[in-house]
XYZ file of C-alpha atoms in Angstrom:
427
model
C -50.695 -54.180 -40.576
C -52.175 -55.570 -44.209
C -50.634 -53.384 -46.938
C -48.182 -55.836 -48.484
C -50.126 -59.098 -48.963
C -53.460 -57.077 -50.208
C -50.762 -56.798 -53.380
C -50.761 -60.590 -52.558
C -54.373 -60.870 -52.291
C -54.601 -58.648 -56.075
C -53.325 -61.268 -57.800
C -54.875 -63.809 -56.036
C -58.498 -62.139 -57.325
C -57.479 -60.586 -60.707
C -55.008 -62.217 -61.462
C -37.471 -38.021 -23.157
C -39.714 -37.670 -26.124
C -39.369 -36.888 -29.442
C -40.659 -35.207 -32.708
C -42.379 -38.418 -33.936
C -41.852 -37.106 -38.076
C -37.956 -36.562 -37.223
C -37.291 -39.681 -34.069
C -34.452 -39.768 -32.789
C -32.676 -42.647 -31.844
C -34.170 -46.257 -33.839
C -35.738 -47.154 -29.654
C -37.769 -43.605 -29.580
C -41.364 -43.636 -28.518
C -40.516 -48.788 -29.317
C -42.264 -50.189 -26.466
C -42.875 -54.051 -27.810
C -39.840 -55.562 -28.167
C -39.016 -58.774 -30.576
C -38.300 -60.962 -27.829
C -36.207 -64.502 -28.785
C -38.353 -67.411 -27.279
C -41.829 -65.214 -27.451
C -44.741 -66.247 -29.622
C -44.103 -62.837 -30.603
C -39.872 -63.038 -31.445
C -40.692 -61.850 -35.469
C -43.966 -59.582 -35.102
C -46.734 -58.508 -32.681
C -49.403 -56.333 -33.959
C -52.533 -54.844 -33.572
C -52.430 -52.917 -29.481
C -55.665 -52.844 -27.373
C -55.363 -51.428 -24.274
C -56.577 -50.910 -21.135
C -56.177 -48.044 -18.831
C -57.365 -49.905 -14.860
C -55.563 -47.460 -12.739
C -52.378 -45.226 -12.553
C -50.561 -48.356 -12.139
C -52.398 -50.850 -13.729
C -51.774 -50.450 -17.941
C -53.042 -54.509 -20.272
C -52.515 -55.011 -23.449
C -53.391 -57.214 -25.825
C -51.205 -58.475 -29.185
C -51.220 -60.152 -31.898
C -47.839 -61.908 -33.791
C -46.272 -64.403 -33.925
C -42.031 -66.807 -34.470
C -39.683 -66.360 -36.377
C -40.871 -70.328 -37.623
C -43.770 -69.580 -37.547
C -45.265 -71.394 -40.628
C -44.648 -70.131 -43.550
C -47.597 -70.451 -45.814
C -48.609 -67.203 -44.233
C -45.483 -66.231 -44.810
C -47.152 -62.822 -46.887
C -49.412 -61.540 -42.961
C -48.528 -60.385 -39.438
C -50.847 -62.499 -37.605
C -50.766 -65.299 -36.155
C -50.940 -65.585 -32.566
C -52.372 -63.225 -29.711
C -50.667 -63.039 -26.206
C -51.122 -60.488 -22.995
C -48.709 -57.951 -21.769
C -49.657 -56.093 -17.891
C -47.323 -52.461 -17.402
C -47.054 -50.443 -14.189
C -46.710 -47.228 -16.552
C -47.805 -48.206 -19.822
C -44.269 -48.246 -21.160
C -43.017 -51.310 -19.939
C -45.043 -53.947 -19.796
C -44.549 -57.948 -19.338
C -45.563 -60.649 -21.404
C -47.555 -62.462 -18.953
C -47.573 -66.767 -19.999
C -51.083 -67.826 -21.489
C -51.600 -72.193 -21.669
C -50.552 -71.354 -25.913
C -47.898 -71.851 -27.891
C -44.660 -70.862 -26.797
C -46.749 -68.387 -23.936
C -49.908 -67.332 -26.647
C -53.481 -67.061 -25.342
C -55.104 -68.204 -28.082
C -53.736 -70.189 -31.255
C -55.480 -71.082 -34.223
C -56.847 -74.444 -34.598
C -54.443 -76.041 -36.964
C -55.497 -79.417 -38.921
C -59.631 -78.112 -38.686
C -61.479 -77.281 -40.623
C -62.584 -74.395 -38.826
C -62.569 -70.556 -40.215
C -59.026 -69.707 -37.957
C -57.398 -72.992 -38.259
C -54.599 -71.708 -39.682
C -53.641 -67.839 -38.470
C -55.410 -65.392 -35.838
C -55.270 -61.321 -34.343
C -57.319 -60.153 -31.191
C -58.414 -57.048 -33.303
C -60.631 -55.770 -30.420
C -60.872 -56.344 -26.497
C -64.119 -55.085 -24.310
C -64.772 -56.039 -20.624
C -68.892 -56.272 -20.105
C -70.974 -58.414 -16.560
C -67.964 -59.800 -15.844
C -66.276 -61.097 -18.710
C -63.850 -59.988 -21.744
C -64.988 -60.134 -25.061
C -62.079 -60.496 -27.883
C -63.105 -59.797 -31.801
C -60.179 -61.781 -33.434
C -58.859 -62.661 -37.012
C -58.367 -65.655 -38.625
C -57.623 -67.603 -41.546
C -58.368 -71.212 -42.033
C -55.147 -73.236 -42.430
C -53.984 -73.404 -45.974
C -53.030 -77.707 -46.019
C -56.540 -78.135 -45.619
C -58.496 -75.015 -48.158
C -54.586 -73.911 -49.836
C -56.508 -70.534 -48.239
C -53.106 -68.655 -47.907
C -52.439 -65.211 -48.063
C -55.444 -63.021 -47.269
C -58.462 -65.045 -48.312
C -61.379 -66.540 -46.637
C -60.406 -63.536 -43.789
C -63.498 -63.529 -41.307
C -63.990 -63.074 -37.883
C -64.550 -64.906 -34.322
C -64.225 -63.932 -31.095
C -63.188 -65.598 -27.520
C -64.046 -64.888 -23.982
C -62.860 -65.039 -21.232
C -62.947 -63.704 -16.875
C -59.165 -63.484 -16.872
C -57.686 -62.179 -19.501
C -55.640 -65.146 -20.225
C -57.417 -68.157 -20.941
C -59.475 -67.989 -23.477
C -62.531 -69.546 -24.867
C -63.766 -69.836 -28.712
C -68.081 -68.839 -29.316
C -68.315 -70.755 -32.761
C -71.484 -69.443 -35.171
C -71.469 -71.117 -38.362
C -71.233 -74.014 -39.843
C -71.403 -72.730 -42.961
C -69.358 -71.234 -41.537
C -66.863 -72.731 -40.906
C -67.806 -71.007 -36.636
C -67.023 -67.659 -38.168
C -69.392 -65.430 -36.005
C -68.837 -62.778 -39.258
C -68.522 -64.136 -42.803
C -67.839 -62.209 -45.725
C -71.376 -61.029 -47.845
C -71.287 -61.522 -51.209
C -71.820 -57.405 -53.068
C -70.079 -55.551 -49.966
C -67.194 -57.500 -49.038
C -64.510 -60.001 -49.766
C -63.420 -59.826 -46.521
C -63.222 -59.440 -42.568
C -60.262 -57.328 -41.258
C -59.533 -55.716 -38.139
C -62.384 -55.737 -36.925
C -63.161 -52.845 -34.409
C -66.105 -51.858 -32.049
C -67.022 -49.043 -29.723
C -70.422 -48.579 -27.719
C -72.330 -45.833 -28.395
C -74.307 -46.840 -25.181
C -75.786 -44.062 -23.588
C -74.815 -45.548 -21.122
C -71.749 -47.326 -21.436
C -71.192 -51.229 -20.800
C -67.990 -52.154 -21.637
C -65.124 -50.359 -20.321
C -61.131 -50.168 -21.912
C -59.659 -46.702 -21.881
C -60.738 -45.450 -18.370
C -60.551 -46.572 -14.816
C -62.671 -50.066 -14.658
C -63.235 -52.441 -12.505
C -61.187 -55.439 -13.399
C -59.761 -58.804 -12.243
C -56.575 -59.218 -11.055
C -53.807 -58.273 -13.920
C -52.272 -62.383 -13.487
C -56.073 -64.023 -11.763
C -56.509 -66.906 -12.402
C -59.845 -67.206 -13.048
C -62.352 -70.073 -14.355
C -63.340 -70.050 -18.696
C -66.451 -68.927 -18.998
C -68.920 -70.629 -21.913
C -70.720 -68.444 -24.610
C -74.161 -70.322 -23.465
C -74.129 -69.066 -20.238
C -72.939 -65.417 -20.071
C -74.920 -62.529 -18.966
C -76.986 -60.682 -21.689
C -75.381 -57.132 -23.169
C -77.378 -54.986 -24.093
C -76.409 -51.862 -25.849
C -75.662 -49.473 -29.120
C -72.347 -51.411 -30.241
C -70.561 -50.857 -33.698
C -68.081 -51.834 -35.753
C -65.549 -51.443 -37.481
C -63.826 -53.878 -40.080
C -61.894 -53.408 -43.594
C -62.204 -55.225 -46.489
C -61.413 -54.384 -51.045
C -62.489 -53.600 -53.677
C -60.155 -54.140 -56.528
C -62.333 -52.460 -59.013
C -61.304 -50.147 -60.369
C -58.197 -50.158 -58.107
C -57.304 -51.471 -55.328
C -58.646 -49.442 -52.547
C -59.289 -50.327 -48.568
C -62.602 -49.924 -47.199
C -63.876 -48.074 -43.818
C -67.602 -50.638 -43.748
C -69.277 -50.534 -39.673
C -72.168 -52.972 -38.352
C -74.857 -52.569 -36.050
C -75.294 -54.791 -33.270
C -77.199 -54.026 -29.989
C -75.438 -58.059 -28.168
C -71.655 -57.738 -29.191
C -72.003 -61.251 -30.939
C -74.471 -60.286 -33.610
C -74.095 -58.052 -36.816
C -75.314 -56.511 -38.905
C -73.482 -55.004 -41.523
C -74.486 -50.977 -42.377
C -72.362 -49.783 -45.221
C -69.440 -47.763 -44.864
C -67.956 -45.308 -42.432
C -69.943 -41.379 -43.260
C -66.786 -39.477 -45.148
C -63.916 -42.106 -45.197
C -62.698 -43.652 -48.223
C -59.349 -42.459 -50.127
C -58.157 -39.810 -51.326
C -58.725 -39.346 -54.620
C -55.534 -36.907 -55.007
C -53.222 -39.683 -55.949
C -50.624 -37.924 -53.716
C -52.370 -38.116 -50.699
C -50.721 -40.333 -47.860
C -54.092 -41.776 -48.318
C -55.046 -42.226 -51.532
C -55.361 -46.172 -51.510
C -58.313 -46.068 -47.776
C -58.313 -46.011 -44.142
C -57.616 -49.311 -42.321
C -58.222 -50.466 -38.871
C -59.345 -47.128 -38.152
C -61.021 -46.569 -34.240
C -62.784 -44.327 -32.786
C -62.072 -42.470 -29.343
C -64.828 -40.139 -27.599
C -63.138 -36.569 -25.991
C -65.266 -34.086 -25.031
C -67.659 -31.867 -27.822
C -67.457 -34.982 -30.565
C -65.420 -37.736 -31.666
C -61.581 -38.177 -33.082
C -61.146 -41.284 -35.779
C -57.743 -42.726 -35.769
C -56.720 -44.449 -38.979
C -53.842 -46.583 -41.256
C -53.186 -44.991 -44.234
C -51.213 -45.202 -47.493
C -50.491 -44.680 -50.669
C -49.612 -45.652 -54.191
C -46.322 -46.798 -53.339
C -47.891 -48.421 -50.272
C -46.024 -46.271 -47.668
C -48.269 -46.502 -44.453
C -48.498 -43.531 -41.030
C -51.402 -42.626 -38.779
C -54.480 -39.972 -40.176
C -57.117 -37.975 -37.827
C -60.539 -37.656 -38.419
C -62.603 -35.669 -36.765
C -66.548 -36.356 -35.552
C -69.386 -34.223 -33.673
C -71.847 -37.496 -33.467
C -69.573 -39.940 -34.285
C -72.071 -41.693 -37.854
C -70.032 -38.706 -39.937
C -66.518 -37.812 -40.129
C -64.281 -35.123 -41.824
C -60.932 -35.396 -42.493
C -59.153 -33.395 -40.298
C -56.990 -30.283 -42.854
C -56.511 -28.688 -38.872
C -52.782 -30.546 -37.972
C -50.627 -29.730 -41.286
C -53.697 -28.623 -44.115
C -53.216 -31.751 -45.480
C -56.878 -34.098 -45.040
C -56.394 -36.798 -42.313
C -52.748 -35.177 -41.706
C -51.202 -37.943 -40.993
C -50.012 -37.423 -37.843
C -48.171 -39.492 -36.511
C -45.493 -40.088 -39.939
C -42.027 -43.102 -40.298
C -39.061 -41.848 -38.611
C -36.422 -40.692 -40.080
C -33.633 -42.442 -38.961
C -33.039 -45.802 -41.243
C -32.099 -48.459 -37.897
C -35.238 -47.429 -36.165
C -38.070 -49.959 -35.813
C -40.557 -48.238 -37.779
C -38.685 -46.818 -40.210
C -40.344 -47.932 -42.369
C -44.901 -48.111 -41.436
C -46.146 -46.563 -38.558
C -49.845 -47.894 -38.481
C -52.598 -49.894 -36.010
C -52.983 -47.469 -34.258
C -54.278 -47.469 -30.392
C -55.549 -44.326 -29.366
C -55.766 -44.739 -25.454
C -57.266 -41.121 -23.464
C -55.987 -41.000 -20.344
C -57.214 -38.734 -17.577
C -55.846 -35.680 -18.686
C -57.630 -36.225 -21.428
C -53.887 -36.304 -23.473
C -54.326 -39.391 -26.199
C -51.590 -42.673 -25.940
C -51.381 -43.656 -29.019
C -49.845 -47.120 -30.044
C -48.848 -48.363 -32.914
C -47.294 -51.135 -34.423
C -43.997 -49.988 -36.212
C -42.355 -52.270 -39.458
C -38.080 -51.567 -39.613
C -36.905 -50.723 -43.774
C -34.839 -53.881 -43.737
C -36.096 -57.864 -43.553
C -34.788 -59.074 -40.924
C -34.643 -62.857 -42.243
C -32.142 -63.116 -44.843
C -32.969 -64.896 -48.297
C -35.678 -65.185 -47.624
C -38.334 -63.041 -50.283
C -39.186 -59.445 -48.977
C -42.831 -59.859 -48.209
C -44.387 -58.201 -45.243
C -43.767 -61.708 -42.967
C -40.099 -60.784 -43.928
C -39.693 -57.743 -41.832
C -40.338 -57.304 -37.756
C -42.901 -55.850 -36.780
C -42.585 -53.825 -32.478
C -45.146 -52.333 -31.022
C -44.403 -47.961 -30.335
C -45.778 -45.614 -28.783
C -46.433 -41.944 -29.392
C -48.677 -38.694 -27.149
C -50.280 -36.749 -27.887
C -48.433 -33.062 -26.830
C -50.328 -29.387 -26.497
C -50.544 -26.644 -29.356
C -49.805 -23.217 -28.831
C -52.271 -22.392 -26.839
C -51.709 -25.272 -24.847
C -54.702 -26.969 -25.763
C -54.791 -30.535 -27.138
C -55.883 -30.592 -30.412
C -54.524 -34.037 -31.755
C -51.965 -33.008 -34.084
C -48.992 -33.301 -32.721
C -48.194 -36.664 -31.631
C -44.236 -36.766 -29.799
C -42.550 -40.822 -29.427
C -42.104 -41.913 -26.056
C -38.664 -41.736 -24.749
C -36.696 -45.620 -24.826
C -36.746 -48.300 -22.692
C -34.535 -50.804 -24.583
C -30.627 -50.488 -24.322
C -30.479 -52.107 -27.166
C -32.647 -53.412 -30.127
C -34.129 -56.784 -31.076
C -32.363 -59.500 -32.948
C -33.085 -62.109 -35.157
C -31.027 -64.659 -36.742
C -31.496 -65.799 -40.758
C -32.351 -69.521 -39.618
C -36.463 -68.663 -37.857
C -35.569 -69.869 -34.938
C -35.798 -67.632 -31.369
């Protein structure tokens, strides 16, 4: 979720299941709740989910604690962590070696690109190794890089999903593996990877042979990894500020999962020309999922009022996408909007979609939700003062009994009470 901080960036640059469109309970859909004393006591966002088997689900996400540095108040990422589940609904955090149980933290006090705040945005498993692409920004105390300026991407690797080491890029890029390119992009946000190889070497939405969920294995070094060969497409987004503020969904290509060449905008995906549309500012955090006969692209959309929803596009070949009009008659949908319950955890925003295709053809759509009211009392009304938590909505068949992925319903409540906070900013 980045749209409120984009306003700040623009200034910096220029100067049971319940129907998804109207949930009845404030807790409908909520599956990861902010918990006191954790790295996600204020924010949990950008879910990345593996279905290893019917009784083994894994999730990585980013977030931050209540007293995370105020120098990064206008963003939601800070640290990354790990969860496991027996059913994809009830999740337990797995403590890592980082701050408050996180698995990867910023390198504070250094001049690396990830010295200030970071967050996993995608995780893949190949040849016995987890690869996590993450977005990050440098230490503001050293660089004056506040908000989202100098946002770039890197990679960390692990054998168990808990203990990670970084793959450092060039010194010129401060260790980032994907840096900005003048004339193409001005920040690297939300890198997600899709494998178009005919014989997939990666696993993320299907059953796979992974180490046990709580295994503790040696930490790999990038230089010692078995080379990967494949056809990988990265989706990431950047910001265009002329003639008006818009998001750009961009692409890059790779054959080894580590080194990417930028290839321009995602074909068919651009901001709506209708200023009243739900995605008139653009698409962000898009993810591709393969289904029989084609591909789906779920994306986080924002309008001119900075309202957030999840849209849908379709493709026959995974290269050219067309925004869906079959669901609502409006290009892109949307297929998931904020709850109509003003007390709901997701009454203000729904975004960062992660579509998990189940063996029965159903899609479980994990997402981030924001509430309507800031939880840090007395704080400025920026994204940093609002809680974010992770939700789940499932696709339901149409009237003909077929999955067309037009309708999603929120998962039944798994908590009996909402998260709690206090105004001092301590969990």
